Short mmCIF file of C-alpha atoms in Angstrom, two decimals:
data_model
loop_
_atom_site.label_atom_id
_atom_site.label_comp_id
_atom_site.label_asym_id
_atom_site.label_seq_id
_atom_site.Cartn_x
_atom_site.Cartn_y
_atom_site.Cartn_z
CA MET A 8 34.37 -2.34 1.11
CA LEU A 9 35.68 -3.04 4.81
CA ASP A 10 36.58 -0.85 7.20
CA LEU A 11 40.86 -1.44 7.74
CA ARG A 12 39.97 0.19 12.00
CA ARG A 13 38.50 -3.07 12.14
CA LEU A 14 41.06 -5.23 10.31
CA ARG A 15 43.57 -3.34 12.04
CA LEU A 16 41.41 -5.04 15.18
CA LEU A 17 41.46 -8.82 13.68
CA ARG A 18 45.46 -7.88 13.00
CA GLU A 19 46.09 -6.44 17.15
CA LEU A 20 44.61 -9.55 18.04
CA LYS A 21 46.26 -12.29 16.63
CA ILE A 22 49.59 -10.29 17.27
CA ARG A 23 48.59 -9.48 21.73
CA GLY A 24 46.89 -13.06 22.20
CA THR A 25 43.07 -11.73 23.73
CA LEU A 26 40.93 -9.43 23.68
CA ALA A 27 41.74 -7.69 26.47
CA ASN A 28 45.22 -7.52 25.93
CA VAL A 29 43.65 -5.46 22.00
CA ALA A 30 41.95 -3.79 24.13
CA ALA A 31 44.30 -1.86 26.62
CA ALA A 32 47.48 -0.87 23.08
CA LEU A 33 44.40 0.61 21.51
CA SER A 34 42.66 1.84 25.08
CA TYR A 35 39.28 0.61 23.70
CA SER A 36 36.17 -1.35 26.05
CA PRO A 37 36.66 -5.12 25.52
CA SER A 38 32.99 -4.59 25.02
CA SER A 39 33.70 -2.22 21.58
CA VAL A 40 36.82 -4.85 20.62
CA SER A 41 33.81 -7.60 20.92
CA GLN A 42 31.50 -4.87 18.75
CA GLN A 43 34.45 -4.57 16.46
CA LEU A 44 35.05 -7.67 14.97
CA ALA A 45 31.43 -9.24 15.70
CA GLN A 46 30.49 -6.60 12.22
CA LEU A 47 33.30 -7.45 10.71
CA GLU A 48 31.91 -11.01 10.88
CA LYS A 49 29.03 -10.03 9.81
CA GLU A 50 31.12 -7.37 7.03
CA VAL A 51 32.48 -11.17 5.18
CA GLY A 52 30.03 -13.53 6.14
CA VAL A 53 31.83 -15.68 7.34
CA GLN A 54 33.19 -16.70 11.01
CA LEU A 55 36.42 -15.01 11.87
CA LEU A 56 36.93 -16.25 15.80
CA ARG A 57 36.68 -19.62 17.23
CA LYS A 58 36.98 -19.85 20.84
CA THR A 59 38.30 -22.27 23.14
CA GLY A 60 37.88 -22.55 26.31
CA ARG A 61 37.94 -18.95 27.07
CA ARG A 62 40.23 -17.53 24.95
CA VAL A 63 39.53 -17.16 21.44
CA VAL A 64 41.28 -18.42 17.84
CA LEU A 65 41.25 -17.21 14.53
CA THR A 66 40.19 -19.15 11.76
CA PRO A 67 41.77 -19.34 8.52
CA GLN A 68 40.02 -17.24 6.70
CA ALA A 69 40.69 -14.54 9.79
CA GLU A 70 44.37 -15.12 8.74
CA VAL A 71 43.96 -14.75 5.75
CA LEU A 72 42.62 -11.42 6.10
CA VAL A 73 44.89 -10.17 8.87
CA ALA A 74 47.65 -11.00 6.43
CA HIS A 75 46.38 -8.39 3.94
CA THR A 76 45.88 -6.37 6.55
CA GLU A 77 49.71 -6.22 7.26
CA GLU A 78 50.17 -5.45 3.29
CA LEU A 79 47.44 -2.50 3.38
CA LEU A 80 49.39 -0.97 6.92
CA GLU A 81 52.46 -1.17 5.34
CA THR A 82 50.95 1.35 1.92
CA LEU A 83 49.76 3.41 4.31
CA GLU A 84 52.81 3.80 6.47
CA ARG A 85 54.87 4.46 2.97
CA ALA A 86 52.73 6.61 1.89
CA GLU A 87 52.91 8.22 4.85
CA ALA A 88 56.54 8.81 5.22
CA ASP A 89 56.64 9.60 1.22
CA LEU A 90 54.23 12.60 2.60
CA ALA A 91 55.91 14.03 5.00
CA ALA A 92 59.57 13.87 2.67
CA SER A 93 57.75 15.82 0.27
CA LEU A 94 57.63 18.83 3.23
CA THR A 95 60.19 21.11 3.78
CA THR A 96 59.71 21.20 7.29
CA VAL A 97 60.57 17.67 9.60
CA SER A 98 58.28 17.66 12.07
CA GLY A 99 55.75 14.86 13.74
CA THR A 100 55.97 12.37 16.59
CA VAL A 101 58.44 10.00 17.49
CA ARG A 102 57.77 7.59 20.12
CA VAL A 103 60.77 5.38 21.03
CA ALA A 104 61.99 2.36 23.03
CA VAL A 105 65.35 2.01 24.56
CA PHE A 106 66.99 0.50 26.85
CA GLN A 107 68.59 1.21 30.42
CA SER A 108 71.98 1.91 29.78
CA ALA A 109 71.36 3.98 26.18
CA ALA A 110 68.54 6.20 27.90
CA LEU A 111 70.89 7.42 30.31
CA ALA A 112 74.47 7.49 28.13
CA LEU A 113 72.81 8.46 24.46
CA MET A 114 68.99 10.16 24.93
CA PRO A 115 70.49 12.90 27.29
CA ASP A 116 72.34 14.40 24.46
CA ALA A 117 70.36 13.70 21.46
CA LEU A 118 67.24 15.42 22.88
CA THR A 119 68.94 17.83 22.61
CA ALA A 120 70.67 18.02 19.87
CA MET A 121 66.40 17.09 18.46
CA THR A 122 64.97 20.31 20.25
CA LEU A 123 68.35 22.67 18.83
CA ASP A 124 68.14 21.32 15.67
CA TYR A 125 64.57 19.92 14.52
CA PRO A 126 62.40 21.70 16.92
CA ASP A 127 59.29 20.72 14.88
CA VAL A 128 59.68 17.05 15.93
CA ARG A 129 58.02 15.55 19.69
CA VAL A 130 60.09 12.25 20.86
CA GLU A 131 58.63 10.36 23.06
CA MET A 132 60.97 8.02 24.91
CA VAL A 133 60.08 4.21 27.13
CA GLN A 134 62.34 2.47 28.52
CA ARG A 135 61.59 -1.30 27.43
CA GLU A 136 64.37 -4.45 27.15
CA PRO A 137 65.75 -5.16 23.65
CA GLU A 138 63.16 -7.94 23.36
CA THR A 139 59.84 -7.39 23.82
CA ALA A 140 60.47 -3.38 22.32
CA LEU A 141 61.35 -4.44 19.68
CA TYR A 142 58.42 -7.10 18.90
CA GLU A 143 56.02 -3.67 20.11
CA THR A 144 57.88 -2.20 17.27
CA PHE A 145 56.95 -4.57 15.11
CA ALA A 146 53.24 -4.21 16.54
CA ARG A 147 52.92 -0.45 16.11
CA ASP A 148 53.53 0.58 19.50
CA PHE A 149 56.94 2.44 18.86
CA ASP A 150 57.96 3.88 15.70
CA LEU A 151 62.51 3.25 16.01
CA VAL A 152 64.19 1.01 19.02
CA ILE A 153 67.44 1.21 20.05
CA ALA A 154 69.02 -2.08 21.34
CA GLU A 155 72.05 -4.74 22.13
CA GLN A 156 73.49 -8.06 20.89
CA TYR A 157 75.29 -9.63 22.57
CA PRO A 158 78.18 -11.40 21.26
CA GLY A 159 77.61 -14.17 20.12
CA HIS A 160 73.78 -13.60 20.99
CA ALA A 161 71.37 -12.84 17.74
CA ALA A 162 68.68 -10.40 18.92
CA PRO A 163 65.39 -11.06 17.74
CA ARG A 164 64.46 -10.64 14.11
CA HIS A 165 61.12 -8.96 12.72
CA PRO A 166 61.45 -9.54 8.22
CA GLU A 167 58.87 -5.90 9.11
CA LEU A 168 62.64 -4.06 10.97
CA ASP A 169 65.51 -3.12 9.60
CA HIS A 170 68.69 -3.26 11.46
CA VAL A 171 70.53 -0.71 12.11
CA ALA A 172 74.19 -0.21 13.46
CA LEU A 173 74.63 2.38 15.66
CA THR A 174 77.54 1.75 17.40
CA HIS A 175 79.17 -1.19 20.10
CA ASP A 176 81.10 -0.94 23.41
CA ALA A 177 83.26 -3.12 25.91
CA ILE A 178 81.85 -5.60 27.64
CA GLN A 179 84.43 -5.21 30.60
CA LEU A 180 84.09 -6.79 33.91
CA ALA A 181 84.06 -3.89 37.03
CA VAL A 182 84.99 -5.03 40.76
CA PRO A 183 85.67 -3.26 43.65
CA LEU A 184 89.03 0.08 44.03
CA ALA A 185 91.21 -1.02 46.78
CA GLY A 186 90.25 -1.67 50.04
CA HIS A 187 87.35 -4.29 49.89
CA PRO A 188 87.51 -7.53 49.85
CA TYR A 189 86.86 -8.08 46.29
CA ALA A 190 89.75 -5.98 45.35
CA GLY A 191 92.17 -7.89 44.48
CA ILE A 192 90.73 -9.86 41.78
CA ALA A 193 92.49 -9.10 38.57
CA SER A 194 90.56 -12.23 36.29
CA VAL A 195 87.09 -13.29 36.00
CA ALA A 196 88.71 -16.48 37.17
CA GLU A 197 89.89 -15.48 40.32
CA ALA A 198 85.60 -13.71 40.73
CA ALA A 199 84.99 -17.80 41.09
CA GLY A 200 84.10 -16.58 45.31
CA ALA A 201 83.02 -13.00 44.95
CA ALA A 202 79.86 -12.20 45.22
CA TRP A 203 78.15 -11.52 41.67
CA VAL A 204 75.29 -8.68 40.44
CA MET A 205 73.81 -9.86 37.40
CA GLU A 206 70.31 -8.79 36.01
CA PRO A 207 67.27 -11.40 35.68
CA ARG A 208 67.44 -14.25 34.00
CA GLY A 209 66.29 -14.55 30.86
CA ALA A 210 68.33 -11.01 29.49
CA ALA A 211 70.63 -11.55 27.30
CA SER A 212 73.09 -9.97 29.67
CA ARG A 213 72.73 -12.56 31.72
CA HIS A 214 73.46 -15.17 29.27
CA TRP A 215 76.77 -13.49 28.57
CA ALA A 216 78.18 -13.24 32.12
CA GLU A 217 76.33 -16.68 33.05
CA GLN A 218 78.74 -18.65 29.58
CA ALA A 219 81.35 -15.98 30.21
CA CYS A 220 81.85 -17.18 34.31
CA ARG A 221 81.31 -21.17 32.76
CA ARG A 222 84.12 -20.71 30.31
CA ALA A 223 86.45 -19.16 32.90
CA GLY A 224 86.29 -22.46 35.11
CA PHE A 225 83.09 -22.16 38.09
CA GLU A 226 79.56 -21.62 38.57
CA PRO A 227 78.94 -18.05 38.97
CA ASP A 228 77.16 -17.66 42.90
CA VAL A 229 74.92 -14.61 41.59
CA ARG A 230 74.08 -13.09 45.08
CA TYR A 231 71.50 -10.05 43.56
CA GLU A 232 69.30 -9.70 41.02
CA THR A 233 68.56 -7.01 39.59
CA ALA A 234 68.14 -4.72 36.19
CA ASP A 235 68.46 -1.33 37.62
CA LEU A 236 72.64 -0.76 36.61
CA GLN A 237 72.42 1.95 38.61
CA ALA A 238 72.07 -0.27 41.45
CA GLN A 239 74.53 -2.15 40.12
CA ILE A 240 76.87 -0.73 40.40
CA ARG A 241 76.28 0.84 44.01
CA LEU A 242 76.50 -2.52 44.88
CA ILE A 243 80.51 -3.06 43.18
CA GLU A 244 81.34 0.46 44.12
CA SER A 245 80.43 -0.75 48.41
CA GLY A 246 82.29 -3.91 48.48
CA ASN A 247 79.18 -6.75 48.00
CA ALA A 248 79.57 -7.47 44.29
CA VAL A 249 80.98 -8.26 40.94
CA ALA A 250 79.79 -7.64 37.47
CA LEU A 251 80.75 -7.79 33.99
CA MET A 252 79.61 -4.21 32.91
CA PRO A 253 79.01 -2.81 29.52
CA GLU A 254 81.28 0.25 28.63
CA LEU A 255 78.18 2.91 27.85
CA VAL A 256 76.80 2.25 31.78
CA TRP A 257 79.58 4.76 32.46
CA THR A 258 78.63 7.57 30.28
CA GLY A 259 78.68 10.86 32.27
CA ARG A 260 79.55 9.52 35.87
CA ASN A 261 83.65 8.98 38.00
CA VAL A 262 84.39 5.18 37.71
CA PRO A 263 83.53 4.20 41.20
CA VAL A 264 84.88 0.79 40.48
CA ARG A 265 87.70 -0.72 39.03
CA LEU A 266 87.56 -1.99 35.39
CA LEU A 267 89.12 -4.16 34.32
CA ASP A 268 89.41 -5.55 29.92
CA LEU A 269 88.85 -9.23 28.82
CA ALA A 270 91.33 -10.92 26.46
CA GLU A 271 88.64 -11.33 24.47
CA ASP A 272 87.50 -7.59 24.19
CA PRO A 273 83.44 -8.41 23.99
CA ARG A 274 82.07 -5.82 22.85
CA ARG A 275 78.41 -6.00 23.30
CA SER A 276 77.11 -4.43 19.77
CA ILE A 277 74.24 -1.77 19.59
CA PHE A 278 71.25 -1.07 16.55
CA THR A 279 67.70 0.25 15.94
CA SER A 280 65.43 -0.56 14.26
CA ALA A 281 61.91 0.68 12.63
CA ARG A 282 59.69 -0.76 10.73
CA ARG A 283 60.78 -0.35 7.02
CA ALA A 284 57.38 1.20 5.60
CA GLY A 285 58.21 3.79 7.57
CA ALA A 286 62.44 4.07 8.56
CA ARG A 287 62.00 6.69 5.31
CA ARG A 288 59.83 9.31 7.52
CA PRO A 289 61.90 12.49 7.68
CA ALA A 290 61.65 12.42 11.65
CA VAL A 291 62.58 8.55 12.23
CA LEU A 292 65.41 10.16 9.54
CA ALA A 293 66.30 12.95 11.91
CA VAL A 294 66.71 10.53 14.98
CA ARG A 295 69.38 8.33 14.03
CA GLU A 296 70.92 10.65 12.69
CA VAL A 297 72.00 12.76 15.82
CA LEU A 298 71.88 9.30 18.32
CA GLY A 299 74.64 8.59 15.61
CA ARG A 300 76.16 11.48 16.37
CA ALA A 301 74.99 11.08 20.85
CA ALA A 302 76.69 7.47 19.85
CA ALA A 303 80.29 9.10 18.18
CA ASP A 304 80.78 11.32 21.12
CA VAL A 305 79.88 8.89 23.66
CA LEU A 306 82.34 6.11 22.90
CA ARG A 307 85.44 8.27 21.74
CA PRO A 308 88.59 6.71 21.88
CA SER A 309 90.01 9.34 24.76
CA ARG A 310 87.04 7.93 26.82
CA GLN A 311 89.22 4.63 27.81
CA GLU A 312 92.02 7.31 29.15
CA GLU A 313 89.20 8.46 31.88
CA HIS A 314 89.35 5.23 33.20
CA GLN A 315 90.80 2.74 35.13
CA LEU A 316 92.29 -0.27 32.87
CA GLU A 317 94.01 -2.39 33.15
CA PRO A 318 94.46 -6.07 30.93
CA GLN A 319 93.41 -9.52 32.13
#
C-alpha cells in the first residue's frame, strides 16, 4: 500500500520545484523530505527523481503517481466537505488569501460577521497578490482566495479552482485637491505631464494603468512605485502624484483627493476562488456568504454621493 503522505511530498515537489521549497511549505527539513521520497522510490520499485545539475526533476513514472495523488487528495477533500456538511454546527478553519484593498475594505466587517454568526469557524487571513494567491490556493496553502481582475486582463485559471463573482468597483483618476500643481487635471490625457504613482511592474493594475495612459496618447512618467495603496494615497493627497485607483480603496475613510470618472467607465472585477473539492465545506460557504454581505454594504450606490466625482 502506497503512503499518501509520501505521495503528497512528490506532488509538492512538482508544484514547488525544489526540495527546500517543499520543506519550507510543509515545515519539514530538506533531509526529511529527501528521505521520505527515497523511501517512496523503494516502495514503488522505480526511479522517481533524476538529478539535473543542482535540481531534481520528476521521471515519467513520478508524473503518473502525481496525477493519481491529485485525484486522491480531491477525493479526501470532498469526503471532508461532505462530513462537515452532515453536522449541525458550522466549524473548522478557513485560510483566506486576500489582496490589500479587499483586506482593508471587506475583511474587517466580514470577520466581525463571522464571529457573530459562525463563532465556531476560525478564519486565518494572509495578504497576497492575486496571481500568487490563486496558485497557492491550488497548491493547498489556502482554502479561499479573494482576487481581482482588471478590464481586458484575465486572471490565471486553474481547473481545480472555481470562480465566483463577488463584486466590482469603478476605476477612477485620483488627483490632488485645490492648491496643488496637479489639482486642475480633469482627464487622463491632461495628466500627460504629471508624475504618476503605480504598483510595481508585473501587477495587473500597473499594466492596465499604463495601457490607459497610452490609449490617451502618452507614456506615463511613473516616478513612484509602491504596492502599498496607503502610500499611494498620501503621494496623491500631498500633491506629488496622480494615479488610477479602484473605488474600494476609499472604503471607511474620508476621500482626501479629487476623483474623476473615466469616460469608458472601467470596472475592476473582484471574485473568490476555492478548490472545487472543498468549496462545499460549510465553513467555506459561510465565509463566502459574509463576504458577499460585506461587499454589498461597502459598494452600495449611495456611496457615490459621498465622493467628489467629476466626469471626464
